[in-house]
PDB file of C-alpha atoms in Angstrom:
ATOM      1  CA  UNK A  15       5.895 -95.983   9.587  1.00  0.00           C
ATOM      2  CA  UNK A  16       8.089 -93.066  10.565  1.00  0.00           C
ATOM      3  CA  UNK A  17       6.112 -89.959  11.569  1.00  0.00           C
ATOM      4  CA  UNK A  18       8.883 -87.491  10.688  1.00  0.00           C
ATOM      5  CA  UNK A  19       9.158 -88.844   7.124  1.00  0.00           C
ATOM      6  CA  UNK A  20       5.379 -88.820   6.761  1.00  0.00           C
ATOM      7  CA  UNK A  21       5.288 -85.190   7.917  1.00  0.00           C
ATOM      8  CA  UNK A  22       7.982 -84.222   5.400  1.00  0.00           C
ATOM      9  CA  UNK A  23       6.068 -85.904   2.577  1.00  0.00           C
ATOM     10  CA  UNK A  24       2.879 -84.087   3.535  1.00  0.00           C
ATOM     11  CA  UNK A  25       4.759 -80.790   3.457  1.00  0.00           C
ATOM     12  CA  UNK A  26       6.181 -81.580   0.017  1.00  0.00           C
ATOM     13  CA  UNK A  27       2.706 -82.495  -1.263  1.00  0.00           C
ATOM     14  CA  UNK A  28       1.337 -79.235   0.104  1.00  0.00           C
ATOM     15  CA  UNK A  29       4.024 -77.288  -1.758  1.00  0.00           C
ATOM     16  CA  UNK A  30       3.367 -79.105  -4.990  1.00  0.00           C
ATOM     17  CA  UNK A  31      -0.348 -78.290  -4.827  1.00  0.00           C
ATOM     18  CA  UNK A  32      -0.384 -74.798  -3.328  1.00  0.00           C
ATOM     19  CA  UNK A  33       2.947 -73.070  -3.798  1.00  0.00           C
ATOM     20  CA  UNK A  34       4.209 -74.160  -7.184  1.00  0.00           C
ATOM     21  CA  UNK A  35       1.550 -74.925  -9.742  1.00  0.00           C
ATOM     22  CA  UNK A  36       4.196 -74.793 -12.489  1.00  0.00           C
ATOM     23  CA  UNK A  37       6.582 -77.661 -11.782  1.00  0.00           C
ATOM     24  CA  UNK A  38       9.057 -76.715 -14.517  1.00  0.00           C
ATOM     25  CA  UNK A  39       9.328 -73.125 -13.267  1.00  0.00           C
ATOM     26  CA  UNK A  40       9.886 -74.386  -9.721  1.00  0.00           C
ATOM     27  CA  UNK A  41      12.562 -76.781 -10.933  1.00  0.00           C
ATOM     28  CA  UNK A  42      14.386 -73.950 -12.746  1.00  0.00           C
ATOM     29  CA  UNK A  43      14.298 -71.825  -9.578  1.00  0.00           C
ATOM     30  CA  UNK A  44      15.514 -74.705  -7.403  1.00  0.00           C
ATOM     31  CA  UNK A  45      18.371 -75.580  -9.755  1.00  0.00           C
ATOM     32  CA  UNK A  46      19.441 -71.917  -9.863  1.00  0.00           C
ATOM     33  CA  UNK A  47      19.347 -71.636  -6.062  1.00  0.00           C
ATOM     34  CA  UNK A  48      21.371 -74.803  -5.614  1.00  0.00           C
ATOM     35  CA  UNK A  49      23.880 -73.746  -8.264  1.00  0.00           C
ATOM     36  CA  UNK A  50      24.420 -70.392  -6.568  1.00  0.00           C
ATOM     37  CA  UNK A  51      24.490 -71.768  -3.040  1.00  0.00           C
ATOM     38  CA  UNK A  52      26.420 -75.017  -2.983  1.00  0.00           C
ATOM     39  CA  UNK A  53      26.059 -75.184   0.802  1.00  0.00           C
ATOM     40  CA  UNK A  54      22.352 -75.928   0.280  1.00  0.00           C
ATOM     41  CA  UNK A  55      22.483 -78.470  -2.571  1.00  0.00           C
ATOM     42  CA  UNK A  56      23.776 -81.297  -0.338  1.00  0.00           C
ATOM     43  CA  UNK A  57      21.797 -80.325   2.759  1.00  0.00           C
ATOM     44  CA  UNK A  58      19.971 -83.345   4.173  1.00  0.00           C
ATOM     45  CA  UNK A  59      16.639 -81.514   4.314  1.00  0.00           C
ATOM     46  CA  UNK A  60      16.711 -78.614   1.819  1.00  0.00           C
ATOM     47  CA  UNK A  61      19.104 -80.166  -0.694  1.00  0.00           C
ATOM     48  CA  UNK A  62      18.549 -81.845  -4.021  1.00  0.00           C
ATOM     49  CA  UNK A  63      18.278 -85.308  -2.453  1.00  0.00           C
ATOM     50  CA  UNK A  64      16.337 -84.124   0.588  1.00  0.00           C
ATOM     51  CA  UNK A  65      12.762 -85.216   1.332  1.00  0.00           C
ATOM     52  CA  UNK A  66      11.298 -82.010  -0.119  1.00  0.00           C
ATOM     53  CA  UNK A  67      12.937 -82.456  -3.504  1.00  0.00           C
ATOM     54  CA  UNK A  68      12.821 -79.295  -5.621  1.00  0.00           C
ATOM     55  CA  UNK A  69      10.669 -77.566  -3.016  1.00  0.00           C
ATOM     56  CA  UNK A  70      13.547 -77.702  -0.541  1.00  0.00           C
ATOM     57  CA  UNK A  71      15.251 -74.769  -2.246  1.00  0.00           C
ATOM     58  CA  UNK A  72      12.202 -72.518  -1.856  1.00  0.00           C
ATOM     59  CA  UNK A  73      11.740 -73.585   1.761  1.00  0.00           C
ATOM     60  CA  UNK A  74      15.405 -72.871   2.545  1.00  0.00           C
ATOM     61  CA  UNK A  75      15.028 -69.433   0.990  1.00  0.00           C
ATOM     62  CA  UNK A  76      11.893 -68.713   3.030  1.00  0.00           C
ATOM     63  CA  UNK A  77      13.379 -69.978   6.299  1.00  0.00           C
ATOM     64  CA  UNK A  78      16.954 -68.713   5.938  1.00  0.00           C
ATOM     65  CA  UNK A  79      17.995 -67.376   2.537  1.00  0.00           C
ATOM     66  CA  UNK A  80      15.831 -64.281   2.315  1.00  0.00           C
ATOM     67  CA  UNK A  81      17.060 -63.069   5.698  1.00  0.00           C
ATOM     68  CA  UNK A  82      20.647 -63.786   4.591  1.00  0.00           C
ATOM     69  CA  UNK A  83      20.229 -61.757   1.387  1.00  0.00           C
ATOM     70  CA  UNK A  84      20.296 -64.731  -0.953  1.00  0.00           C
ATOM     71  CA  UNK A  85      18.710 -64.707  -4.404  1.00  0.00           C
ATOM     72  CA  UNK A  86      15.786 -66.942  -5.346  1.00  0.00           C
ATOM     73  CA  UNK A  87      15.522 -66.279  -9.063  1.00  0.00           C
ATOM     74  CA  UNK A  88      16.569 -67.912 -12.330  1.00  0.00           C
ATOM     75  CA  UNK A  89      20.101 -67.584 -13.633  1.00  0.00           C
ATOM     76  CA  UNK A  90      20.239 -65.469 -16.781  1.00  0.00           C
ATOM     77  CA  UNK A  91      21.813 -67.468 -19.605  1.00  0.00           C
ATOM     78  CA  UNK A  92      22.719 -65.357 -22.646  1.00  0.00           C
ATOM     79  CA  UNK A  93      22.795 -66.709 -26.195  1.00  0.00           C
ATOM     80  CA  UNK A  94      26.426 -65.821 -26.938  1.00  0.00           C
ATOM     81  CA  UNK A  95      28.653 -67.509 -24.349  1.00  0.00           C
ATOM     82  CA  UNK A  96      31.867 -66.440 -26.099  1.00  0.00           C
ATOM     83  CA  UNK A  97      30.873 -62.796 -25.690  1.00  0.00           C
ATOM     84  CA  UNK A  98      29.711 -63.550 -22.144  1.00  0.00           C
ATOM     85  CA  UNK A  99      33.220 -64.721 -21.314  1.00  0.00           C
ATOM     86  CA  UNK A 100      34.600 -61.344 -22.466  1.00  0.00           C
ATOM     87  CA  UNK A 101      31.998 -59.515 -20.391  1.00  0.00           C
ATOM     88  CA  UNK A 102      32.808 -61.672 -17.360  1.00  0.00           C
ATOM     89  CA  UNK A 103      36.546 -61.021 -17.696  1.00  0.00           C
ATOM     90  CA  UNK A 104      35.954 -57.264 -17.945  1.00  0.00           C
ATOM     91  CA  UNK A 105      33.696 -57.290 -14.875  1.00  0.00           C
ATOM     92  CA  UNK A 106      36.144 -59.338 -12.836  1.00  0.00           C
ATOM     93  CA  UNK A 107      38.972 -56.954 -13.742  1.00  0.00           C
ATOM     94  CA  UNK A 108      36.845 -53.938 -12.862  1.00  0.00           C
ATOM     95  CA  UNK A 109      35.538 -55.387  -9.578  1.00  0.00           C
ATOM     96  CA  UNK A 110      38.140 -57.610  -7.839  1.00  0.00           C
ATOM     97  CA  UNK A 111      35.788 -58.258  -4.907  1.00  0.00           C
ATOM     98  CA  UNK A 112      33.403 -59.985  -7.329  1.00  0.00           C
ATOM     99  CA  UNK A 113      36.268 -61.920  -8.909  1.00  0.00           C
ATOM    100  CA  UNK A 114      37.084 -63.429  -5.491  1.00  0.00           C
ATOM    101  CA  UNK A 115      33.493 -64.471  -4.726  1.00  0.00           C
ATOM    102  CA  UNK A 116      32.733 -68.163  -4.227  1.00  0.00           C
ATOM    103  CA  UNK A 117      29.517 -67.652  -6.182  1.00  0.00           C
ATOM    104  CA  UNK A 118      30.191 -64.949  -8.795  1.00  0.00           C
ATOM    105  CA  UNK A 119      33.970 -65.095  -9.022  1.00  0.00           C
ATOM    106  CA  UNK A 120      36.358 -66.593 -11.528  1.00  0.00           C
ATOM    107  CA  UNK A 121      36.323 -69.952  -9.730  1.00  0.00           C
ATOM    108  CA  UNK A 122      32.775 -69.520  -8.437  1.00  0.00           C
ATOM    109  CA  UNK A 123      29.808 -71.816  -8.728  1.00  0.00           C
ATOM    110  CA  UNK A 124      28.312 -69.868 -11.656  1.00  0.00           C
ATOM    111  CA  UNK A 125      31.457 -69.653 -13.767  1.00  0.00           C
ATOM    112  CA  UNK A 126      31.267 -67.034 -16.523  1.00  0.00           C
ATOM    113  CA  UNK A 127      27.580 -66.479 -15.747  1.00  0.00           C
ATOM    114  CA  UNK A 128      28.538 -65.144 -12.322  1.00  0.00           C
ATOM    115  CA  UNK A 129      29.317 -61.533 -13.183  1.00  0.00           C
ATOM    116  CA  UNK A 130      26.040 -61.021 -15.081  1.00  0.00           C
ATOM    117  CA  UNK A 131      24.110 -62.602 -12.214  1.00  0.00           C
ATOM    118  CA  UNK A 132      25.873 -60.423  -9.648  1.00  0.00           C
ATOM    119  CA  UNK A 133      25.415 -57.286 -11.726  1.00  0.00           C
ATOM    120  CA  UNK A 134      21.733 -57.946 -12.366  1.00  0.00           C
ATOM    121  CA  UNK A 135      20.856 -58.523  -8.709  1.00  0.00           C
ATOM    122  CA  UNK A 136      23.432 -56.360  -6.909  1.00  0.00           C
ATOM    123  CA  UNK A 137      25.968 -54.497  -9.039  1.00  0.00           C
ATOM    124  CA  UNK A 138      23.610 -52.258 -10.980  1.00  0.00           C
ATOM    125  CA  UNK A 139      22.192 -50.993  -7.686  1.00  0.00           C
ATOM    126  CA  UNK A 140      25.746 -50.113  -6.677  1.00  0.00           C
ATOM    127  CA  UNK A 141      26.246 -48.236  -9.969  1.00  0.00           C
ATOM    128  CA  UNK A 142      28.681 -50.846 -11.225  1.00  0.00           C
ATOM    129  CA  UNK A 143      29.351 -50.664 -14.932  1.00  0.00           C
ATOM    130  CA  UNK A 144      28.494 -53.566 -17.227  1.00  0.00           C
ATOM    131  CA  UNK A 145      30.193 -54.146 -20.568  1.00  0.00           C
ATOM    132  CA  UNK A 146      33.562 -54.492 -22.195  1.00  0.00           C
ATOM    133  CA  UNK A 147      35.655 -51.356 -21.885  1.00  0.00           C
ATOM    134  CA  UNK A 148      36.181 -49.446 -25.139  1.00  0.00           C
ATOM    135  CA  UNK A 149      38.883 -47.186 -23.713  1.00  0.00           C
TER     136      UNK A 149
END
């Protein structure tokens, strides 16, 4: 019997009963958080293989991520990925700082879904333009 492991299991059970009645929704949120923030996915406590399982992502967000300005929300996946690639290319060309991002950039953890994600949560509030240029 290891008290620290027992305590972690109790915390995970509490989350599963009180915080996330919809397991599938919680799993989608956790997977999105880990995909955006690769520094968390392998974390020994909050990561995918950590003792909290999918609830580790939410706990990381509550303890650290919210204060750091991280996003705890699903990733928007459009139906037409070919068109999404065009939109992503246009956004990266328009906003080089986004193109260089480890999360939303060309080589980022979200791939071509990065620009839409960035625009939805940040860019539109900065009056960034979304869409393929028709000029």
